[in-house]
CSV table of C-alpha atoms in Angstrom, one decimal:
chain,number,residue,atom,x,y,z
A,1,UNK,CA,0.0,0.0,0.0
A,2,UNK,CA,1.3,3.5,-0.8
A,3,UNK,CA,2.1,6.2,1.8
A,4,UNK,CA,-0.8,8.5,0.7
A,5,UNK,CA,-3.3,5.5,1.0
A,6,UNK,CA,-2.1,4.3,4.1
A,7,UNK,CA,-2.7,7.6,5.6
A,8,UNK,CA,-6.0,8.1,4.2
A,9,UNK,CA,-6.9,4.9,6.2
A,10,UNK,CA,-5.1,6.3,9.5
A,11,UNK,CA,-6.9,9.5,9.4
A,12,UNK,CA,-10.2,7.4,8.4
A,13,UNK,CA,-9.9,5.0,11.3
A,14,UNK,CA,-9.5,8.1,14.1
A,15,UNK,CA,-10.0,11.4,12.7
A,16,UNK,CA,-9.4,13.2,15.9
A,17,UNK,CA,-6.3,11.3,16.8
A,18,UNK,CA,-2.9,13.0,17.1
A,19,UNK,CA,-1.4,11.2,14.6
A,20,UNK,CA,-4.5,11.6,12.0
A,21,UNK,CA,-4.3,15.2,12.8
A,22,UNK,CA,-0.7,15.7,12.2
A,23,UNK,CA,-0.9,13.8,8.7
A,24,UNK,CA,-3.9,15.8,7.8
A,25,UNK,CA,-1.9,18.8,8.6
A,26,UNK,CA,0.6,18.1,6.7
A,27,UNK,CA,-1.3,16.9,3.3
A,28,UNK,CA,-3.1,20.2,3.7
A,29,UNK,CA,0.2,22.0,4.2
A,30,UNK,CA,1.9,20.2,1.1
A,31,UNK,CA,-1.0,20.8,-1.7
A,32,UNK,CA,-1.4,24.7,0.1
A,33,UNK,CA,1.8,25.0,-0.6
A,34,UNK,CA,1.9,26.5,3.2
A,35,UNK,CA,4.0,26.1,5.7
A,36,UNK,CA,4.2,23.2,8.4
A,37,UNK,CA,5.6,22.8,11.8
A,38,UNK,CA,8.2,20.4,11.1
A,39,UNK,CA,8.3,19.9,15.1
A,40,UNK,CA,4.8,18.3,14.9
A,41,UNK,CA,6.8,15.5,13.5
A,42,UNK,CA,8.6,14.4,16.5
A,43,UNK,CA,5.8,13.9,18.3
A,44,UNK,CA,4.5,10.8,15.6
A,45,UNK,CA,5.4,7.3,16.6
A,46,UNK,CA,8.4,6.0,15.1
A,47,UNK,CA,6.0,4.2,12.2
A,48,UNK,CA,3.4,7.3,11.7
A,49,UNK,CA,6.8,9.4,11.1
A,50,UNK,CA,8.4,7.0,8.9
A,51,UNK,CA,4.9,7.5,6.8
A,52,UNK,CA,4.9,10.7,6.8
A,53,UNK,CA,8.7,10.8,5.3
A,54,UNK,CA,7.2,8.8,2.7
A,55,UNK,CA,4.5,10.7,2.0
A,56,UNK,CA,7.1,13.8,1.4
A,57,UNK,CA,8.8,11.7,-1.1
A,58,UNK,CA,5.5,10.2,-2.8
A,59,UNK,CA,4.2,13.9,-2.9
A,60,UNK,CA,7.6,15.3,-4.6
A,61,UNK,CA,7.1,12.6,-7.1
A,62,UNK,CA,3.9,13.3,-8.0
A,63,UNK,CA,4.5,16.8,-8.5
A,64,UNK,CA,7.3,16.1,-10.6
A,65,UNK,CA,5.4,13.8,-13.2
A,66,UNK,CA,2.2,16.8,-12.6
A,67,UNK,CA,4.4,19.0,-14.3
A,68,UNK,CA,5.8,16.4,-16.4
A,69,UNK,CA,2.1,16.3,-18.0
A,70,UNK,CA,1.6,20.2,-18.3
A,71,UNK,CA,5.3,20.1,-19.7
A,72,UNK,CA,3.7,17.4,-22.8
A,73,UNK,CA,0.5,19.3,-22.7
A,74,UNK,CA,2.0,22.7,-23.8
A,75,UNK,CA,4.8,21.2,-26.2
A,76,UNK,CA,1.7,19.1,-28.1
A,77,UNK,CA,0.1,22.7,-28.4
A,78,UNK,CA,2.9,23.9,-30.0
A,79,UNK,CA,3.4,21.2,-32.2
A,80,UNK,CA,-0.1,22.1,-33.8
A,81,UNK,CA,0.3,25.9,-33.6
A,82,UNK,CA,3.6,25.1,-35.8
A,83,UNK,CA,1.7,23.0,-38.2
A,84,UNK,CA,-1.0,25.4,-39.3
């Protein structure tokens, strides 16, 4: 199971837990683009914070093939501008 699904289950199972909370925070934070107390981390359990790095790295991958997309996206457009 990936990072992002795994905490979708945590924060489905106790949505007012510490743990859920801090993971919610931080998937808010990262698609805001906002900042995030990177202290809040500390306080995970070893597991939750190992899930959390992975959801860092999951997320940074992501975003890289998002862009990867609007990168194709705009060079197919200009490919058919060129061609009329």
């Amino acid at each position: 199971m990936n990072a992002i699904k795994e905490a979708r289950q945590i924060i489905t199972t106790d949505p007012n837990g510490e743990e859920s909370l801090t993971l919610a925070r931080l998937v808010l934070a990262l698609e805001s683009e906002d900042d995030f107390p990177l202290a809040s981390l500390y306080t995970l359990s070893l597991g939750t914070f190992s899930l959390a790095m992975e959801i860092l790295k999951e997320w940074r991958i992501d975003r890289y093939y998002a862009r990867k997309g609007k990168l194709l996206d705009v060079s197919y457009q200009a490919q058919v501008l060129a061609a009329h």
